[in-house]
Tab-separated table of C-alpha atoms and ligand atoms in Angstrom:
chain	number	residue	atom	x	y	z
A	104	MET	CA	0.198	0.088	-0.063
A	105	PRO	CA	1.620	3.229	-0.958
A	106	SER	CA	1.698	6.223	1.588
A	107	ILE	CA	-0.615	9.286	1.015
A	108	ARG	CA	1.492	11.037	3.777
A	109	SER	CA	4.319	9.598	5.382
A	110	ALA	CA	7.475	11.550	5.018
A	111	TYR	CA	8.367	11.563	8.537
A	112	THR	CA	8.288	8.043	9.322
A	113	ASP	CA	9.722	7.444	5.606
A	114	SER	CA	12.527	9.764	6.662
A	115	ILE	CA	13.858	7.527	9.710
A	116	GLY	CA	12.841	4.597	8.562
A	117	PHE	CA	10.526	3.760	10.867
A	118	PHE	CA	8.643	0.725	10.048
A	119	GLY	CA	12.135	-1.103	9.062
A	120	ALA	CA	11.468	-3.965	6.654
A	121	SER	CA	7.922	-3.770	7.424
A	122	SER	CA	5.091	-1.613	6.757
A	123	PRO	CA	1.915	-0.172	8.253
A	124	SER	CA	-0.292	-2.581	5.848
A	125	ALA	CA	1.542	-5.579	6.599
A	126	LEU	CA	1.502	-4.752	10.459
A	127	VAL	CA	-2.248	-4.294	10.554
A	128	GLU	CA	-2.728	-7.374	8.186
A	129	GLU	CA	-0.838	-9.477	10.519
A	130	PHE	CA	-1.437	-7.890	14.100
A	131	GLY	CA	-5.154	-5.522	13.413
A	132	THR	CA	-6.035	-2.391	15.020
A	133	PRO	CA	-5.708	-0.182	16.666
A	134	LEU	CA	-1.956	-1.001	17.208
A	135	TYR	CA	1.044	0.448	19.056
A	136	VAL	CA	3.809	-0.196	17.349
A	137	TYR	CA	7.255	0.565	19.016
A	138	SER	CA	10.747	1.159	17.172
A	139	GLU	CA	13.241	-0.552	18.794
A	140	LYS	CA	16.115	1.520	17.129
A	141	ILE	CA	14.530	4.801	18.167
A	142	LEU	CA	13.994	3.984	21.953
A	143	ARG	CA	17.771	3.045	22.188
A	144	GLU	CA	18.846	6.418	20.395
A	145	ARG	CA	16.873	8.380	22.907
A	146	CYS	CA	18.637	6.231	25.686
A	147	ARG	CA	21.676	7.116	24.673
A	148	GLU	CA	21.215	11.092	23.702
A	149	LEU	CA	19.960	11.270	27.752
A	150	VAL	CA	23.029	8.736	29.169
A	151	SER	CA	25.309	10.819	27.526
A	152	MET	CA	24.321	14.515	28.027
A	153	CYS	CA	26.017	14.888	31.085
A	154	LYS	CA	29.573	14.069	32.234
A	155	THR	CA	29.363	14.290	36.002
A	156	ARG	CA	30.057	11.063	37.640
A	157	GLY	CA	27.050	9.796	39.567
A	158	PHE	CA	24.751	11.494	36.612
A	159	THR	CA	21.728	8.947	36.350
A	160	VAL	CA	18.961	8.711	34.174
A	161	ASN	CA	15.952	7.308	36.019
A	162	TYR	CA	13.232	5.931	33.661
A	163	SER	CA	9.790	7.347	34.684
A	164	ALA	CA	7.756	4.347	33.931
A	165	LYS	CA	4.410	5.921	33.913
A	166	ALA	CA	4.659	7.038	30.379
A	167	ASN	CA	5.004	3.288	29.115
A	168	THR	CA	5.451	0.309	31.081
A	169	ASN	CA	5.407	-2.570	28.795
A	170	PRO	CA	8.042	-5.059	30.099
A	171	ALA	CA	9.662	-5.416	26.709
A	172	LEU	CA	10.556	-1.906	26.469
A	173	LEU	CA	11.859	-1.700	29.860
A	174	ALA	CA	14.308	-4.186	29.168
A	175	ILE	CA	15.252	-2.663	26.134
A	176	ILE	CA	15.746	0.678	28.723
A	177	ARG	CA	17.613	-1.191	31.384
A	178	GLU	CA	19.971	-2.748	28.954
A	179	GLU	CA	21.119	0.842	27.778
A	180	GLY	CA	21.891	1.799	31.464
A	181	LEU	CA	18.654	3.419	32.912
A	182	THR	CA	17.312	3.163	35.988
A	183	VAL	CA	13.680	3.348	36.755
A	184	ASP	CA	11.219	4.528	38.722
A	185	ALA	CA	7.956	3.028	40.277
A	186	MET	CA	4.834	4.560	41.650
A	187	SER	CA	2.564	1.733	42.160
A	188	PRO	CA	2.467	-1.686	43.235
A	189	GLY	CA	2.171	-2.414	39.045
A	190	GLU	CA	4.666	-0.514	37.995
A	191	LEU	CA	6.984	-1.927	40.331
A	192	HIS	CA	5.693	-5.410	39.162
A	193	MET	CA	6.272	-4.522	35.831
A	194	ASP	CA	9.816	-3.227	36.624
A	195	LEU	CA	10.987	-6.385	38.354
A	196	LEU	CA	9.675	-8.340	35.411
A	197	ALA	CA	11.890	-6.295	33.108
A	198	GLY	CA	14.775	-7.341	35.210
A	199	PHE	CA	15.585	-4.207	37.094
A	200	ASP	CA	17.377	-4.878	40.456
A	201	LYS	CA	15.933	-3.599	43.099
A	202	SER	CA	19.290	-0.902	43.277
A	203	ASN	CA	18.113	0.521	40.302
A	204	ILE	CA	14.335	1.137	41.153
A	205	PHE	CA	13.228	4.090	43.182
A	206	TYR	CA	9.547	4.248	44.633
A	207	ILE	CA	8.498	7.872	43.645
A	208	SER	CA	5.140	7.891	45.615
A	209	ASN	CA	2.022	10.023	46.052
A	210	ASN	CA	-0.584	9.361	48.745
A	211	ILE	CA	-0.008	5.661	49.056
A	212	SER	CA	-1.813	3.280	51.236
A	213	PRO	CA	0.077	1.551	54.079
A	214	ALA	CA	-0.172	-1.567	52.308
A	215	GLU	CA	1.188	-0.175	49.148
A	216	MET	CA	4.306	1.487	51.520
A	217	LYS	CA	4.960	-1.764	53.307
A	218	ASN	CA	5.022	-3.438	49.662
A	219	ALA	CA	7.775	-1.101	48.655
A	220	ILE	CA	9.690	-1.626	51.858
A	221	ALA	CA	9.451	-5.457	51.591
A	222	HIS	CA	11.117	-5.330	48.459
A	223	ASP	CA	13.912	-3.053	49.903
A	224	LEU	CA	13.510	-0.081	47.630
A	225	LEU	CA	14.430	3.557	48.496
A	226	VAL	CA	11.195	5.299	49.003
A	227	SER	CA	10.329	9.188	48.532
A	228	VAL	CA	7.180	10.277	50.061
A	229	ASP	CA	5.275	13.472	48.972
A	230	SER	CA	4.296	15.089	52.411
A	231	LEU	CA	4.831	15.097	55.917
A	232	SER	CA	2.013	12.796	57.044
A	233	GLN	CA	3.495	10.325	54.782
A	234	LEU	CA	6.749	10.666	56.111
A	235	ASP	CA	5.446	9.757	59.614
A	236	LEU	CA	3.737	6.659	58.066
A	237	TYR	CA	7.148	5.701	56.502
A	238	GLY	CA	8.886	6.061	59.619
A	239	THR	CA	6.025	4.057	61.697
A	240	LEU	CA	6.352	1.570	59.031
A	241	ASN	CA	10.221	1.288	58.657
A	242	PRO	CA	11.549	2.950	61.798
A	243	GLY	CA	15.643	3.397	61.416
A	244	GLY	CA	15.354	2.627	57.594
A	245	LYS	CA	16.270	5.340	54.713
A	246	VAL	CA	13.957	7.363	53.156
A	247	MET	CA	13.648	10.464	49.980
A	248	VAL	CA	11.432	13.358	50.674
A	249	ARG	CA	9.841	15.304	47.605
A	250	PHE	CA	10.223	18.973	47.465
A	251	ASN	CA	8.390	21.569	45.956
A	252	PRO	CA	10.725	24.017	44.685
A	253	GLY	CA	7.579	26.883	43.691
A	254	ILE	CA	8.618	26.443	40.155
A	255	GLY	CA	6.415	25.098	37.659
A	256	ALA	CA	6.237	23.893	34.013
A	257	GLY	CA	4.449	22.163	31.936
A	258	HIS	CA	2.220	21.847	28.663
A	259	SER	CA	-1.039	21.866	30.428
A	260	LYS	CA	-2.449	23.010	33.604
A	261	LYS	CA	-3.132	19.491	34.637
A	262	VAL	CA	0.594	18.538	34.172
A	263	ILE	CA	2.266	21.277	36.108
A	264	THR	CA	3.490	19.411	39.506
A	265	ALA	CA	5.237	22.409	41.612
A	266	GLY	CA	4.081	25.677	42.956
A	267	LYS	CA	1.503	26.009	45.340
A	268	GLU	CA	-1.196	25.112	42.972
A	269	THR	CA	-0.469	21.533	43.141
A	270	LYS	CA	-0.850	18.319	45.587
A	271	PHE	CA	2.917	17.456	45.086
A	272	GLY	CA	5.607	17.947	47.691
A	273	VAL	CA	6.760	19.058	50.640
A	274	CYS	CA	7.144	23.280	51.020
A	275	PRO	CA	10.700	24.120	51.151
A	276	GLU	CA	9.650	25.993	54.462
A	277	ASP	CA	8.767	22.852	56.136
A	278	ALA	CA	12.277	21.322	56.327
A	279	GLU	CA	12.539	21.565	60.307
A	280	GLU	CA	9.100	19.585	60.424
A	281	VAL	CA	11.125	17.066	58.053
A	282	ARG	CA	13.944	16.847	60.097
A	283	LYS	CA	11.775	16.363	63.298
A	284	LEU	CA	10.031	13.432	61.812
A	285	LEU	CA	13.502	11.886	60.935
A	286	ALA	CA	14.178	12.446	64.380
A	287	LYS	CA	11.314	10.747	65.465
A	288	HIS	CA	11.679	7.676	63.574
A	289	ASN	CA	15.384	7.475	63.914
A	290	LEU	CA	15.376	7.964	59.749
A	291	THR	CA	18.119	8.797	57.201
A	292	LEU	CA	17.504	11.293	54.861
A	293	ALA	CA	19.020	9.386	51.712
A	294	GLY	CA	17.041	11.315	49.005
A	295	VAL	CA	15.604	14.232	48.243
A	296	THR	CA	13.306	14.562	44.607
A	297	GLN	CA	11.571	16.814	43.148
A	298	HIS	CA	9.110	16.937	39.249
A	299	ILE	CA	8.170	20.755	38.143
A	300	GLY	CA	5.880	19.129	35.348
A	301	SER	CA	5.762	17.721	32.093
A	302	LEU	CA	6.848	18.758	28.897
A	303	PHE	CA	9.237	21.533	28.312
A	304	MET	CA	11.067	22.436	25.145
A	305	GLN	CA	13.712	25.049	26.929
A	306	PRO	CA	15.916	24.218	29.493
A	307	ASP	CA	15.731	27.288	31.893
A	308	GLY	CA	12.931	26.477	34.128
A	309	TYR	CA	14.201	22.931	34.698
A	310	VAL	CA	17.798	24.602	35.305
A	311	ALA	CA	16.513	27.190	37.665
A	312	ALA	CA	14.707	24.371	39.568
A	313	ALA	CA	17.631	22.439	39.548
A	314	ASP	CA	19.353	25.353	40.931
A	315	PHE	CA	16.828	25.907	43.047
A	316	LEU	CA	17.079	22.203	44.726
A	317	LEU	CA	20.553	22.264	44.978
A	318	GLY	CA	20.862	25.633	46.927
A	319	PHE	CA	17.964	24.002	49.413
A	320	VAL	CA	20.287	21.098	50.323
A	321	GLU	CA	23.272	23.057	50.455
A	322	ASN	CA	21.507	24.743	53.342
A	323	LEU	CA	19.762	22.112	54.950
A	324	PRO	CA	21.758	21.508	58.501
A	325	ARG	CA	24.310	19.119	58.214
A	326	ASP	CA	22.685	16.108	59.871
A	327	MET	CA	19.854	16.111	57.059
A	328	ARG	CA	22.035	16.066	54.262
A	329	GLU	CA	25.227	14.075	55.156
A	330	HIS	CA	23.619	10.695	54.310
A	331	LEU	CA	21.899	12.178	51.334
A	332	GLU	CA	22.984	9.366	48.106
A	333	ILE	CA	20.120	10.896	45.929
A	334	ILE	CA	19.334	14.435	44.336
A	335	ASP	CA	16.647	13.697	41.690
A	336	PHE	CA	15.294	16.780	39.862
A	337	GLY	CA	12.425	14.838	38.134
A	338	GLY	CA	11.312	14.913	34.295
A	339	GLY	CA	9.495	16.933	31.917
A	340	PHE	CA	11.582	16.878	28.892
A	341	GLY	CA	9.753	17.785	26.338
A	342	ILE	CA	9.830	16.228	22.675
A	343	PRO	CA	8.405	18.010	19.330
A	344	TYR	CA	4.888	16.882	18.577
A	345	HIS	CA	5.069	18.983	15.520
A	346	LYS	CA	6.917	16.799	13.357
A	347	TYR	CA	5.977	17.866	9.869
A	348	ASP	CA	6.704	22.022	10.679
A	349	HIS	CA	9.684	20.444	12.142
A	350	GLU	CA	9.492	21.886	15.240
A	351	PRO	CA	13.236	22.272	17.006
A	352	ARG	CA	13.941	19.496	19.527
A	353	LEU	CA	14.843	20.480	23.174
A	354	ASN	CA	18.519	21.280	23.225
A	355	LEU	CA	19.963	18.072	25.510
A	356	GLN	CA	23.652	19.339	24.871
A	357	GLU	CA	22.602	22.835	26.506
A	358	LEU	CA	20.670	21.333	29.241
A	359	GLY	CA	23.321	18.814	30.083
A	360	ALA	CA	26.436	21.613	30.250
A	361	SER	CA	24.144	23.804	32.268
A	362	LEU	CA	23.306	20.887	34.774
A	363	ASP	CA	26.851	19.730	34.869
A	364	ALA	CA	27.811	23.281	35.819
A	365	LEU	CA	25.548	23.152	38.504
A	366	PHE	CA	26.956	19.735	39.694
A	367	ALA	CA	30.569	20.771	39.704
A	368	SER	CA	29.792	23.923	41.754
A	369	PHE	CA	27.578	21.805	44.253
A	370	ILE	CA	30.227	18.987	44.482
A	371	GLU	CA	33.055	21.543	45.249
A	372	LYS	CA	30.927	23.480	47.750
A	373	THR	CA	29.493	20.340	49.724
A	374	GLY	CA	31.600	17.319	48.964
A	375	TYR	CA	28.757	15.480	47.899
A	376	SER	CA	29.442	11.978	45.923
A	377	GLY	CA	26.200	10.493	45.298
A	378	ARG	CA	24.129	10.315	42.524
A	379	PHE	CA	22.030	13.075	40.410
A	380	LEU	CA	19.260	11.754	38.691
A	381	VAL	CA	16.843	12.961	36.016
A	382	GLU	CA	13.599	11.480	35.551
A	383	PRO	CA	12.214	11.884	31.932
A	384	GLY	CA	9.284	9.568	30.754
A	385	ARG	CA	8.111	10.934	27.697
A	386	TYR	CA	11.580	11.637	26.426
A	387	VAL	CA	12.356	8.244	26.287
A	388	VAL	CA	9.562	6.585	24.894
A	389	ALA	CA	7.440	8.983	23.028
A	390	GLU	CA	8.819	8.704	19.879
A	391	CYS	CA	9.835	5.377	19.210
A	392	GLY	CA	5.796	4.846	19.291
A	393	LEU	CA	3.184	4.819	16.738
A	394	LEU	CA	-0.379	4.316	17.075
A	395	LEU	CA	-2.013	2.456	14.104
A	396	GLY	CA	-5.680	2.821	13.240
A	397	SER	CA	-8.285	2.019	10.496
A	398	VAL	CA	-10.407	4.761	8.820
A	399	GLU	CA	-14.068	3.029	8.927
A	400	ALA	CA	-15.919	5.619	7.696
A	401	VAL	CA	-15.970	9.509	6.033
A	402	LYS	CA	-18.803	12.072	6.554
A	403	ASN	CA	-19.328	15.553	6.048
A	404	ASN	CA	-21.484	17.244	8.932
A	405	GLY	CA	-22.336	20.483	6.913
A	406	PRO	CA	-19.037	22.411	5.941
A	407	LYS	CA	-17.146	19.771	8.414
A	408	ARG	CA	-15.223	16.754	7.139
A	409	TYR	CA	-15.333	13.964	9.721
A	410	VAL	CA	-12.954	10.566	9.495
A	411	GLY	CA	-14.073	7.972	11.674
A	412	THR	CA	-11.541	5.579	13.166
A	413	ASP	CA	-11.221	3.105	15.932
A	414	LEU	CA	-8.722	5.313	17.391
A	415	GLY	CA	-11.004	6.226	20.935
A	416	PHE	CA	-9.883	8.313	23.481
A	417	ASN	CA	-10.187	5.065	25.036
A	418	VAL	CA	-6.882	4.174	22.965
A	419	LEU	CA	-5.138	7.461	23.147
A	420	VAL	CA	-6.493	9.982	25.598
A	421	ARG	CA	-3.867	13.074	25.183
A	422	PRO	CA	-5.763	15.081	22.816
A	423	ALA	CA	-9.119	14.763	24.678
A	424	MET	CA	-7.847	15.310	27.907
A	425	TYR	CA	-4.870	18.115	27.166
A	426	ASP	CA	-5.829	19.182	24.031
A	427	SER	CA	-2.597	17.786	22.757
A	428	PHE	CA	-1.429	17.667	19.242
A	429	HIS	CA	-0.254	14.479	17.529
A	430	ASP	CA	0.986	15.027	13.889
A	431	VAL	CA	-0.958	12.206	11.882
A	432	GLU	CA	0.123	9.898	8.968
A	433	ILE	CA	-1.887	8.399	5.917
A	434	TYR	CA	-1.381	5.253	4.620
A	435	GLY	CA	-3.347	4.216	1.430
A	436	LYS	CA	-3.921	3.543	-2.138
A	437	GLY	CA	-3.283	5.075	-5.083
A	438	ASP	CA	-1.410	8.597	-5.127
A	439	ALA	CA	-1.048	11.431	-3.139
A	440	ALA	CA	-1.161	13.763	-6.000
A	441	ASP	CA	-4.735	12.460	-7.042
A	442	ARG	CA	-6.261	13.238	-3.674
A	443	GLN	CA	-7.175	16.722	-3.161
A	444	GLU	CA	-5.912	18.820	0.406
A	445	MET	CA	-8.729	19.632	2.744
A	446	VAL	CA	-9.580	20.487	6.595
A	447	GLN	CA	-10.650	16.919	8.134
A	448	THR	CA	-11.175	16.205	11.633
A	449	LEU	CA	-9.616	12.686	12.850
A	450	VAL	CA	-12.404	11.441	15.053
A	451	GLY	CA	-12.698	7.883	17.012
A	452	ASN	CA	-15.391	5.535	17.874
A	453	ILE	CA	-16.481	6.509	21.307
A	454	CYS	CA	-19.917	7.966	22.254
A	455	GLU	CA	-18.995	11.246	23.081
A	456	SER	CA	-18.676	14.368	21.038
A	457	GLY	CA	-15.120	14.867	22.551
A	458	ASP	CA	-13.695	11.653	20.960
A	459	ILE	CA	-11.416	13.543	18.936
A	460	LEU	CA	-8.211	13.163	18.205
A	461	ALA	CA	-7.220	15.669	15.394
A	462	LYS	CA	-9.126	18.615	14.851
A	463	ASP	CA	-9.181	20.545	11.602
A	464	ARG	CA	-6.199	19.734	10.026
A	465	THR	CA	-5.259	20.111	6.319
A	466	TRP	CA	-4.317	16.994	4.466
A	467	PRO	CA	-4.626	14.968	1.454
A	468	GLU	CA	-8.591	13.442	1.335
A	469	ILE	CA	-8.868	10.655	3.527
A	470	HIS	CA	-10.664	7.975	2.292
A	471	GLU	CA	-12.524	4.961	3.929
A	472	ASP	CA	-10.046	1.574	4.473
A	473	ASP	CA	-7.146	3.975	4.571
A	474	ILE	CA	-4.778	3.105	7.634
A	475	VAL	CA	-3.897	6.356	9.816
A	476	GLY	CA	-0.476	6.491	11.889
A	477	VAL	CA	-0.873	8.534	14.853
A	478	LEU	CA	3.110	9.705	15.625
A	479	ASP	CA	4.820	10.150	18.993
A	480	ALA	CA	2.081	7.847	20.888
A	481	GLY	CA	4.927	5.597	22.870
A	482	ALA	CA	4.302	7.956	26.070
A	483	TYR	CA	1.346	8.027	27.661
A	484	GLY	CA	-0.599	6.041	25.039
A	485	PHE	CA	-1.157	2.703	25.939
A	486	SER	CA	-0.290	3.638	29.821
A	487	MET	CA	-3.369	6.100	29.658
A	488	SER	CA	-5.705	3.687	27.519
A	489	SER	CA	-8.583	2.140	29.293
A	490	SER	CA	-11.851	0.250	28.265
A	491	TYR	CA	-14.346	3.026	28.047
A	492	ASN	CA	-17.288	1.759	25.859
A	493	THR	CA	-16.235	-1.839	27.268
A	494	ARG	CA	-14.116	-1.908	24.384
A	495	CYS	CA	-10.953	-4.238	24.510
A	496	LEU	CA	-7.743	-2.524	25.160
A	497	PRO	CA	-5.060	-2.840	21.721
A	498	ALA	CA	-2.196	-4.635	21.158
A	499	GLU	CA	1.241	-3.747	21.437
A	500	VAL	CA	4.257	-4.893	18.673
A	501	LEU	CA	7.907	-4.433	18.603
A	502	ILE	CA	9.975	-3.520	15.398
A	503	PRO	CA	13.011	-5.126	16.703
A	504	LEU	CA	16.547	-4.145	15.275
A	505	GLU	CA	16.770	-7.078	13.611
A	506	GLY	CA	14.225	-10.202	12.436
A	507	LYS	CA	10.132	-9.864	12.314
A	508	PRO	CA	7.745	-7.686	14.109
A	509	ARG	CA	7.302	-8.952	17.401
A	510	LEU	CA	4.036	-8.879	19.458
A	511	ILE	CA	4.806	-7.741	23.017
A	512	ARG	CA	1.363	-7.754	24.064
A	513	ARG	CA	-1.937	-9.306	22.399
A	514	ARG	CA	-5.080	-7.621	22.308
A	515	GLN	CA	-7.529	-8.002	25.078
A	516	THR	CA	-10.544	-10.488	24.388
A	517	LEU	CA	-14.299	-10.334	25.806
A	518	ASP	CA	-12.869	-12.690	28.249
A	519	ASP	CA	-10.410	-10.639	29.293
A	520	LEU	CA	-12.845	-8.234	30.112
A	521	THR	CA	-15.089	-10.532	32.243
A	522	ALA	CA	-12.058	-12.121	33.949
A	523	THR	CA	-12.428	-9.933	37.278
A	524	LEU	CA	-16.652	-10.410	37.435
A	525	VAL	CA	-17.694	-12.334	40.305
B	865	LLP	N1	8.855	12.082	37.566
B	865	LLP	C1	7.761	12.142	38.426
B	865	LLP	C2	7.446	12.387	39.919
B	865	LLP	C3	6.729	12.344	37.321
B	865	LLP	O1	5.117	12.821	38.241
B	865	LLP	C4	6.513	12.427	36.190
B	865	LLP	C5	5.085	12.510	35.167
B	865	LLP	C6	7.896	12.161	35.497
B	865	LLP	C7	9.066	12.212	36.467
B	865	LLP	C8	8.040	11.989	34.129
B	865	LLP	O2	7.601	12.992	33.409
B	865	LLP	P1	7.898	13.246	32.122
B	865	LLP	O3	9.247	13.055	31.433
B	865	LLP	O4	7.481	12.166	31.153
B	865	LLP	O5	7.360	14.481	31.199
B	865	LLP	N2	-0.198	12.193	31.101
B	865	LLP	C9	0.500	13.438	30.541
B	865	LLP	C10	1.436	13.566	31.912
B	865	LLP	C11	1.929	13.579	33.195
B	865	LLP	C12	2.997	13.377	33.799
B	865	LLP	C13	2.886	12.653	35.283
B	865	LLP	N3	4.009	12.999	35.813
B	865	LLP	C14	0.804	13.551	29.332
B	865	LLP	O6	0.212	12.596	28.273
B	865	LLP	O7	1.366	14.604	28.716
């Protein structure tokens, strides 16, 4: 099947020796497709961005927890986080050692905290009350505390995770309260963590927040900072979603050089010899993932042209939830030159009018039986998918460096949907 709009994936050889139509024929749609080549490239860029000893890239698994991808990420030398028993389960399945898993929690139950402690993980707590709970469950243990640097950033209000308007982190002004709780339970502060929000394209805000955290640590009383092993600056590294507009990439070299400079001065002032963590999720996995869907119907509602697909917001919720932009490719029969350019809106098969994947885009006319490919769907795609309208979760396929595409998660069945009924 020739392509109508595929310049981007063509330029990077995304499908390798396979093709969208071959994948759809073998595995059906909706289908998440991942490129091992691109995943490894992104991991390597991150691992080499800073030169400081102790610099560590901690993959934030919430973006995508498929163990086949996690195993590749592990092979590339990244550590991993977990924020739920499910994520921890996947990290372990992928072969991560417990010393390379960090439990970055938010409002967890005593049972969940006990589970993380039983696995011997370093846990980051997110409030004074959770620190007190941790101390009760693991007196004499090691703990990390998440602070809120007061500087937030993000592509949508819903993903800004620092500043007064969010539920996250302990206020720096509460450091003395943290100290009292540490003493009460004989805990060692082994790490400080933060995360200011998701998707920045300019390094400034992240660097300013990192500077803040290091200054804050430097000014902590000696007994609070002398056993620190981890300083975690969080994730948020953006990727260019506007591929067809040639949106520039985040400048990782510039970001890395700024961080290295901060680390060097901090080490000089404090003698710190522990690790510096960055915690990207999206940057690692977004671009290696593409979502294939089938065009089931086209229609004109007055002046509006709708293209109806099987990619409802149950499969990819980002556009409906955050108004996020994803570029779309079109794979179909015939010649692109024969297709008139027109404004079209790509929608799914969910019974809500907000079920819109891409609004008012100018593309060559899409036909029934075309396949569409949603770019940059590897992060917060499958991991945020749901069974809304009682639809089955999609399948996932990996295009390996060599050999044939491999199913890494089968499509759900109706039996799966009823498996938990009693
Ligand atoms: N660390 C912590 C503590 C986090 O909460 C997050 C993301 C990350 C790291 C990784 O952030 P990233 O590098 O992926 O931006 N569902 C939204 C993004 C929500 C991010 C939540 N926390 C989206 O689809 O854009």
